[in-house]
Tab-separated table of C-alpha atoms in Angstrom:
chain	number	residue	atom	x	y	z
T	1	MET	CA	1.716	21.605	66.478
T	2	ALA	CA	-0.551	19.327	64.416
T	3	ALA	CA	-3.554	20.141	66.592
T	4	SER	CA	-2.835	23.841	66.324
T	5	ILE	CA	-2.742	23.674	62.531
T	6	ALA	CA	-5.988	21.739	62.362
T	7	GLU	CA	-7.697	24.383	64.475
T	8	HIS	CA	-6.485	27.375	62.505
T	9	GLY	CA	-6.618	26.061	58.942
T	10	GLU	CA	-4.503	24.551	56.213
T	11	ASP	CA	-0.760	24.189	56.633
T	12	ALA	CA	0.065	26.417	53.657
T	13	PHE	CA	3.801	26.216	54.265
T	14	ARG	CA	3.915	22.409	54.044
T	15	LYS	CA	1.756	22.482	50.906
T	16	MET	CA	4.281	24.696	49.123
T	17	PHE	CA	7.230	22.774	50.588
T	18	LYS	CA	5.877	19.532	49.075
T	19	LEU	CA	5.229	21.309	45.756
T	20	TYR	CA	8.859	22.341	45.301
T	21	LYS	CA	10.234	19.093	46.706
T	22	ARG	CA	8.284	17.106	44.113
T	23	ARG	CA	10.416	15.202	41.607
T	24	ASN	CA	7.873	13.935	39.100
T	25	PRO	CA	6.458	15.943	37.489
T	26	PRO	CA	8.995	18.675	38.306
T	27	PRO	CA	7.563	21.855	39.845
T	28	ASP	CA	6.997	25.124	38.022
T	29	PHE	CA	9.604	27.653	39.235
T	30	SER	CA	8.092	30.645	37.432
T	31	GLU	CA	6.834	32.205	40.684
T	32	VAL	CA	10.113	31.782	42.579
T	33	ILE	CA	11.766	35.154	43.163
T	34	HIS	CA	15.108	35.650	41.428
T	35	PHE	CA	16.937	38.618	42.937
T	36	PHE	CA	18.820	39.266	39.703
T	37	LYS	CA	15.392	39.900	38.153
T	38	PRO	CA	13.482	41.320	41.125
T	39	CYS	CA	9.687	41.688	41.070
T	40	LYS	CA	8.785	45.243	42.013
T	41	ASP	CA	5.607	44.180	43.798
T	42	LYS	CA	7.503	41.761	46.069
T	43	VAL	CA	11.084	43.035	46.304
T	44	PHE	CA	12.586	46.396	47.251
T	45	THR	CA	16.189	47.577	47.368
T	46	CYS	CA	17.838	48.339	50.709
T	47	GLU	CA	20.428	50.939	51.616
T	48	LEU	CA	23.430	49.649	53.555
T	49	ASN	CA	25.623	51.561	55.981
T	50	SER	CA	29.234	51.511	54.790
T	51	THR	CA	30.466	53.895	57.506
T	52	PRO	CA	31.401	51.297	60.214
T	53	ILE	CA	33.777	49.325	57.980
T	54	SER	CA	36.443	50.379	55.506
T	55	GLU	CA	36.950	48.977	52.012
T	56	GLU	CA	40.255	47.517	53.229
T	57	ASP	CA	38.486	45.599	56.029
T	58	VAL	CA	35.851	44.034	53.785
T	59	SER	CA	38.480	43.224	51.159
T	60	LYS	CA	40.399	41.171	53.722
T	61	ALA	CA	37.249	39.095	54.251
T	62	GLY	CA	36.967	38.433	50.514
T	63	LEU	CA	34.051	40.848	50.061
T	64	ARG	CA	33.507	43.672	47.604
T	65	PRO	CA	33.247	47.238	48.971
T	66	VAL	CA	29.905	47.747	50.747
T	67	LYS	CA	28.969	50.453	48.216
T	68	ASP	CA	28.980	47.747	45.528
T	69	TRP	CA	26.715	45.350	47.424
T	70	ARG	CA	23.193	44.826	46.119
T	71	ALA	CA	20.795	44.391	49.027
T	72	PHE	CA	17.112	43.522	48.814
T	73	GLY	CA	14.185	43.133	51.163
T	74	LEU	CA	10.811	41.469	50.727
T	75	HIS	CA	7.568	43.353	51.134
T	76	GLY	CA	5.840	41.857	54.139
T	77	TYR	CA	9.179	40.675	55.670
T	78	PRO	CA	10.735	43.667	57.575
T	79	GLY	CA	13.531	43.532	59.117
T	80	MET	CA	37.000	29.157	47.017
T	81	TYR	CA	38.446	30.130	50.447
T	82	TRP	CA	35.268	29.795	52.417
T	83	VAL	CA	34.349	26.580	50.647
T	84	LYS	CA	37.708	25.104	51.599
T	85	GLN	CA	37.181	26.142	55.231
T	86	CYS	CA	33.748	24.462	55.251
T	87	LEU	CA	35.038	21.228	53.728
T	88	LYS	CA	38.575	20.927	55.069
T	89	ILE	CA	38.857	22.911	58.319
T	90	TYR	CA	35.497	23.263	60.057
T	91	PRO	CA	34.583	19.515	60.085
T	92	GLN	CA	37.734	18.828	62.122
T	93	LYS	CA	37.696	18.213	65.869
T	94	PRO	CA	36.867	19.692	68.297
T	95	ASN	CA	33.908	20.762	66.118
T	96	VAL	CA	30.978	18.346	65.864
T	97	CYS	CA	29.460	16.766	62.731
T	98	ASN	CA	26.729	14.250	61.902
T	99	LEU	CA	29.310	11.508	61.269
T	100	ASP	CA	30.235	11.586	64.968
T	101	MET	CA	26.826	10.150	65.790
T	102	HIS	CA	27.585	6.714	64.349
T	103	MET	CA	31.338	6.631	63.725
T	104	SER	CA	34.323	6.605	66.055
T	105	SER	CA	36.661	9.580	66.424
T	106	VAL	CA	39.355	7.613	64.571
T	107	GLU	CA	37.040	7.051	61.603
T	108	THR	CA	36.059	10.743	61.393
T	109	GLU	CA	39.579	12.047	61.756
T	110	ASN	CA	40.821	13.889	58.652
T	111	ILE	CA	37.566	13.722	56.663
T	112	TRP	CA	39.179	15.755	53.882
T	113	GLY	CA	42.237	13.514	53.467
T	114	LYS	CA	40.298	10.254	53.555
T	115	SER	CA	37.854	11.611	50.965
T	116	ILE	CA	40.700	12.499	48.596
T	117	ASP	CA	41.953	8.911	48.769
T	118	VAL	CA	38.527	7.596	47.706
T	119	MET	CA	38.212	10.252	44.986
T	120	GLN	CA	41.497	9.183	43.440
T	121	ARG	CA	40.430	5.537	43.397
T	122	LYS	CA	37.167	6.558	41.739
T	123	GLY	CA	39.218	8.303	39.097
T	124	CYS	CA	40.858	4.971	38.317
T	125	GLY	CA	37.492	3.523	37.365
T	126	LYS	CA	37.030	1.489	40.518
T	127	ARG	CA	33.625	1.254	42.157
T	128	GLU	CA	33.854	2.944	45.550
T	129	HIS	CA	31.507	3.899	48.367
T	130	LYS	CA	30.640	7.539	49.027
T	131	THR	CA	33.424	9.664	50.469
T	132	LEU	CA	33.099	11.080	53.983
T	133	LEU	CA	32.624	14.525	52.411
T	134	GLU	CA	29.648	13.175	50.474
T	135	LYS	CA	28.226	11.767	53.726
T	136	LEU	CA	28.667	15.055	55.580
T	137	ARG	CA	25.313	16.658	56.440
T	138	TRP	CA	26.029	19.184	59.183
T	139	VAL	CA	28.765	20.684	61.357
T	140	THR	CA	28.318	22.840	64.468
T	141	LEU	CA	30.701	25.554	65.680
T	142	GLY	CA	31.091	27.557	68.908
T	143	TYR	CA	28.149	26.746	71.136
T	144	HIS	CA	27.250	23.356	69.682
T	145	TYR	CA	23.568	22.983	68.913
T	146	ASP	CA	21.903	19.952	70.511
T	147	TRP	CA	19.554	18.465	67.894
T	148	ASN	CA	17.617	16.488	70.523
T	149	SER	CA	16.857	19.196	73.080
T	150	LYS	CA	17.075	22.034	70.505
T	151	THR	CA	19.204	24.064	72.903
T	152	TYR	CA	22.726	25.398	73.354
T	153	SER	CA	24.813	24.473	76.364
T	154	PRO	CA	27.475	26.445	78.248
T	155	ASP	CA	29.199	23.091	78.783
T	156	HIS	CA	29.400	22.241	75.088
T	157	TYR	CA	31.461	25.025	73.562
T	158	THR	CA	34.620	25.223	71.467
T	159	PRO	CA	36.315	28.405	70.181
T	160	PHE	CA	34.454	29.977	67.265
T	161	PRO	CA	36.601	30.401	64.097
T	162	LYS	CA	38.127	33.897	64.124
T	163	GLU	CA	37.920	34.389	60.363
T	164	LEU	CA	34.201	33.479	60.244
T	165	HIS	CA	33.545	35.734	63.227
T	166	SER	CA	35.253	38.610	61.396
T	167	LEU	CA	33.238	38.025	58.217
T	168	SER	CA	29.927	37.865	60.113
T	169	HIS	CA	30.803	40.939	62.185
T	170	LYS	CA	31.456	43.023	59.052
T	171	VAL	CA	28.275	41.892	57.289
T	172	ALA	CA	26.148	42.573	60.388
T	173	ALA	CA	27.711	46.037	60.810
T	174	ALA	CA	26.939	46.925	57.173
T	175	CYS	CA	23.318	45.897	57.797
T	176	GLY	CA	22.969	48.132	60.846
T	177	PHE	CA	23.976	45.721	63.617
T	178	PRO	CA	27.349	46.878	64.990
T	179	GLY	CA	28.889	44.825	67.754
T	180	PHE	CA	27.508	41.513	66.507
T	181	ASN	CA	29.223	38.643	68.332
T	182	ALA	CA	29.332	35.353	66.412
T	183	GLU	CA	28.914	32.597	69.022
T	184	ALA	CA	27.375	29.641	67.185
T	185	GLY	CA	27.406	28.325	63.652
T	186	ILE	CA	25.558	25.560	61.845
T	187	LEU	CA	26.892	24.378	58.499
T	188	ASN	CA	24.481	22.403	56.305
T	189	TYR	CA	25.763	20.321	53.396
T	190	TYR	CA	23.239	19.625	50.639
T	191	ARG	CA	23.420	17.002	47.913
T	192	SER	CA	21.198	17.218	44.814
T	193	ASP	CA	18.384	15.316	46.570
T	194	SER	CA	18.648	17.113	49.936
T	195	SER	CA	16.143	19.386	51.630
T	196	LEU	CA	15.802	21.271	54.918
T	197	GLY	CA	12.558	20.885	56.834
T	198	ILE	CA	10.202	23.630	57.977
T	199	HIS	CA	11.464	25.294	61.151
T	200	VAL	CA	12.082	28.494	63.134
T	201	ASP	CA	15.520	29.393	64.534
T	202	GLU	CA	14.456	30.289	68.077
T	203	SER	CA	16.950	28.421	70.278
T	204	GLU	CA	19.206	31.449	70.728
T	205	LEU	CA	18.526	33.379	73.932
T	206	ASP	CA	18.822	36.780	72.227
T	207	HIS	CA	16.550	37.263	69.204
T	208	THR	CA	17.383	40.952	68.730
T	209	ARG	CA	20.608	40.062	66.912
T	210	PRO	CA	20.470	38.944	63.261
T	211	LEU	CA	21.066	35.519	61.788
T	212	SER	CA	23.460	35.622	58.823
T	213	SER	CA	23.413	32.954	56.121
T	214	PHE	CA	26.169	32.398	53.513
T	215	SER	CA	25.600	30.099	50.515
T	216	PHE	CA	28.080	28.398	48.176
T	217	GLY	CA	27.660	25.980	45.275
T	218	GLN	CA	24.395	24.889	43.722
T	219	THR	CA	21.212	26.997	43.844
T	220	ALA	CA	18.485	26.344	46.411
T	221	VAL	CA	14.805	27.235	46.555
T	222	PHE	CA	14.257	29.001	49.882
T	223	LEU	CA	10.792	29.374	51.410
T	224	LEU	CA	10.169	32.215	53.859
T	225	GLY	CA	6.836	32.102	55.634
T	226	GLY	CA	5.209	33.868	58.553
T	227	THR	CA	4.807	33.310	62.272
T	228	LYS	CA	2.228	30.558	61.640
T	229	ARG	CA	2.421	27.468	59.450
T	230	GLU	CA	-0.833	28.382	57.687
T	231	ASP	CA	0.806	31.612	56.383
T	232	ARG	CA	1.632	31.132	52.695
T	233	PRO	CA	5.435	31.371	52.227
T	234	THR	CA	7.341	33.271	49.568
T	235	ALA	CA	9.666	31.226	47.339
T	236	MET	CA	13.018	32.624	46.208
T	237	PHE	CA	16.227	31.357	44.638
T	238	VAL	CA	19.352	31.497	46.812
T	239	ASN	CA	22.470	31.382	44.640
T	240	SER	CA	26.144	30.825	45.319
T	241	GLY	CA	27.659	33.909	46.928
T	242	ASP	CA	24.333	35.163	48.292
T	243	ILE	CA	24.190	36.426	51.868
T	244	MET	CA	20.862	36.462	53.687
T	245	VAL	CA	20.374	38.365	56.937
T	246	MET	CA	17.249	37.594	58.962
T	247	SER	CA	16.565	40.302	61.531
T	248	GLY	CA	13.764	42.086	63.344
T	249	PRO	CA	10.355	40.426	62.842
T	250	SER	CA	11.858	38.179	60.144
T	251	ARG	CA	14.230	36.646	62.671
T	252	LEU	CA	11.550	34.262	63.983
T	253	LEU	CA	9.685	33.309	60.814
T	254	TYR	CA	9.171	29.798	59.469
T	255	HIS	CA	11.523	28.885	56.631
T	256	ALA	CA	12.743	25.821	54.736
T	257	VAL	CA	14.667	24.557	51.701
T	258	PRO	CA	12.499	22.094	49.726
T	259	CYS	CA	14.954	21.405	46.905
T	260	ILE	CA	18.325	22.051	45.273
T	261	ILE	CA	18.466	23.153	41.636
T	262	SER	CA	21.430	21.556	39.879
T	263	ALA	CA	23.310	23.687	37.355
T	264	PRO	CA	23.378	22.683	33.662
T	265	ALA	CA	26.129	20.184	32.841
T	266	ARG	CA	27.990	22.756	30.768
T	267	ASN	CA	28.178	25.217	33.682
T	268	MET	CA	28.564	23.093	36.814
T	269	LEU	CA	30.429	25.679	38.896
T	270	PRO	CA	28.848	29.103	39.573
T	271	PRO	CA	30.953	31.914	38.025
T	272	CYS	CA	31.546	33.609	41.404
T	273	LEU	CA	33.486	30.555	42.589
T	274	SER	CA	35.849	30.490	39.623
T	275	GLN	CA	37.493	33.769	40.640
T	276	ARG	CA	41.012	33.665	42.060
T	277	LEU	CA	42.713	36.224	44.298
T	278	GLU	CA	43.864	39.137	42.135
T	279	THR	CA	46.631	40.068	44.565
T	280	GLU	CA	48.827	38.038	46.890
T	281	ALA	CA	47.203	37.576	50.288
T	282	GLN	CA	48.763	39.495	53.175
T	283	GLY	CA	49.406	38.063	56.618
T	284	ASP	CA	46.447	39.881	58.251
T	285	ASP	CA	43.982	39.094	55.442
T	286	ILE	CA	41.113	36.777	56.326
T	287	ILE	CA	41.121	35.344	52.830
T	288	GLN	CA	44.186	33.284	52.015
T	289	SER	CA	45.236	31.607	48.780
T	290	VAL	CA	43.887	28.131	48.018
T	291	SER	CA	46.282	25.550	46.599
T	292	GLU	CA	45.593	23.889	43.250
T	293	GLU	CA	45.074	20.554	45.015
T	294	ASP	CA	42.514	21.996	47.439
T	295	TRP	CA	40.831	23.879	44.597
T	296	ASP	CA	40.337	20.632	42.657
T	297	VAL	CA	38.609	18.975	45.620
T	298	CYS	CA	36.316	21.979	46.183
T	299	PHE	CA	35.475	22.072	42.476
T	300	TRP	CA	34.659	18.349	42.478
T	301	TYR	CA	32.405	18.688	45.535
T	302	LEU	CA	30.491	21.790	44.443
T	303	GLN	CA	29.546	20.367	41.057
T	304	THR	CA	26.757	18.457	42.778
T	305	SER	CA	26.450	20.104	46.206
T	306	ARG	CA	25.560	23.212	48.167
T	307	VAL	CA	27.119	24.463	51.389
T	308	ASN	CA	25.249	26.852	53.667
T	309	VAL	CA	26.713	28.544	56.748
T	310	THR	CA	24.454	30.196	59.322
T	311	VAL	CA	25.997	32.303	62.079
T	312	ARG	CA	24.180	33.331	65.241
T	313	GLN	CA	24.709	35.315	68.434
T	314	VAL	CA	23.353	33.137	71.243
T	315	LEU	CA	23.546	35.508	74.221
T	316	ALA	CA	22.992	39.227	74.579
T	317	SER	CA	25.931	41.281	75.819
T	318	GLY	CA	26.464	40.399	79.484
T	319	GLN	CA	23.816	37.660	79.404
T	320	THR	CA	24.483	34.165	80.766
T	321	PHE	CA	22.677	30.864	80.443
T	322	PRO	CA	19.875	30.554	83.049
T	323	SER	CA	20.726	28.465	86.103
T	324	SER	CA	17.656	26.269	85.488
T	325	GLN	CA	19.098	25.247	82.132
T	326	ARG	CA	22.428	24.359	83.726
T	327	LYS	CA	20.682	22.130	86.271
T	328	GLU	CA	18.647	20.407	83.544
T	329	LEU	CA	21.789	19.776	81.516
T	330	LYS	CA	23.444	18.083	84.497
T	331	LYS	CA	20.362	15.875	84.981
T	332	ASN	CA	20.361	14.903	81.292
T	333	LYS	CA	24.060	14.030	81.423
T	334	LYS	CA	23.447	11.811	84.434
T	335	ARG	CA	20.544	10.036	82.696
T	336	LYS	CA	22.607	9.445	79.571
T	337	SER	CA	25.561	8.056	81.496
T	338	GLU	CA	23.271	5.689	83.409
T	339	SER	CA	21.382	4.458	80.340
T	340	GLY	CA	24.292	4.426	77.882
T	341	TYR	CA	22.251	6.746	75.645
T	342	GLU	CA	23.568	7.620	72.196
T	343	ARG	CA	21.955	9.966	69.687
T	344	ASP	CA	20.498	8.398	66.527
T	345	THR	CA	20.891	10.066	63.164
């Protein structure tokens, strides 16, 4: 990659990534797109298709009616329930998280409960180490992404959460992608000093299906570039409650998160996360009530953090993993067992 960049010109994406990641002096955010105040020369409104899904269906997923959604596109780029699930439910086994790389299964069992114990001791004025929730960086769902080989494996799969599948299916249908099948998810947990490096999501075998991204908590600066690193990216704010769908030509573009923008001390929790269920949840609703105790933990975490969920369809309908990949996976497993290999973080 480095040689390629040198041949074709300056790495414009990395230049902007370093600009917004800079701490001192802080960067100028005046050119970052804010979708609540869209720039007409860069942003256009999109029409969504509300026909495939009823208002009752989207309500069960905790979403407003599709007719009330505000959708935007970029010129040049065609194409507290959930928080509790991300912090309390999805990090549990058999799902995989970054803590598994250097901790035993006993140590990573009940990340939520063990973190509450530390939080309570902190409240007593005692000096404590970071909680496991604060150490959480990523979780994988469904087909578990291999960070070393940058591939998915048919042999490394656990059932994808039904409620997240339902949410993603409804969002994709509203955006013109009926029949979307959520097969893999990557959850990224950002602290105030976190960032996400420049990359392209190309490991899925079917790129015709969209990638959906759901954000909660603190605001992030998101950079969306082109097909080459020397293409100058567009910077935009991604706020709590925002959903981003990358599809068509935009599905395989470079993107990154150089920094997290912490909220002012007087308004630590985004307003959209302070809303409670107006009616009692029904048995078939995706969204269920959150207890006061769970709410307090989510509130504590989100004051300084951001959670992002990306959902992908790995295989096209009827498609299977290539036999060559299966053979290579077996070889890798044999090598690892012989060498006692363990992944570093």
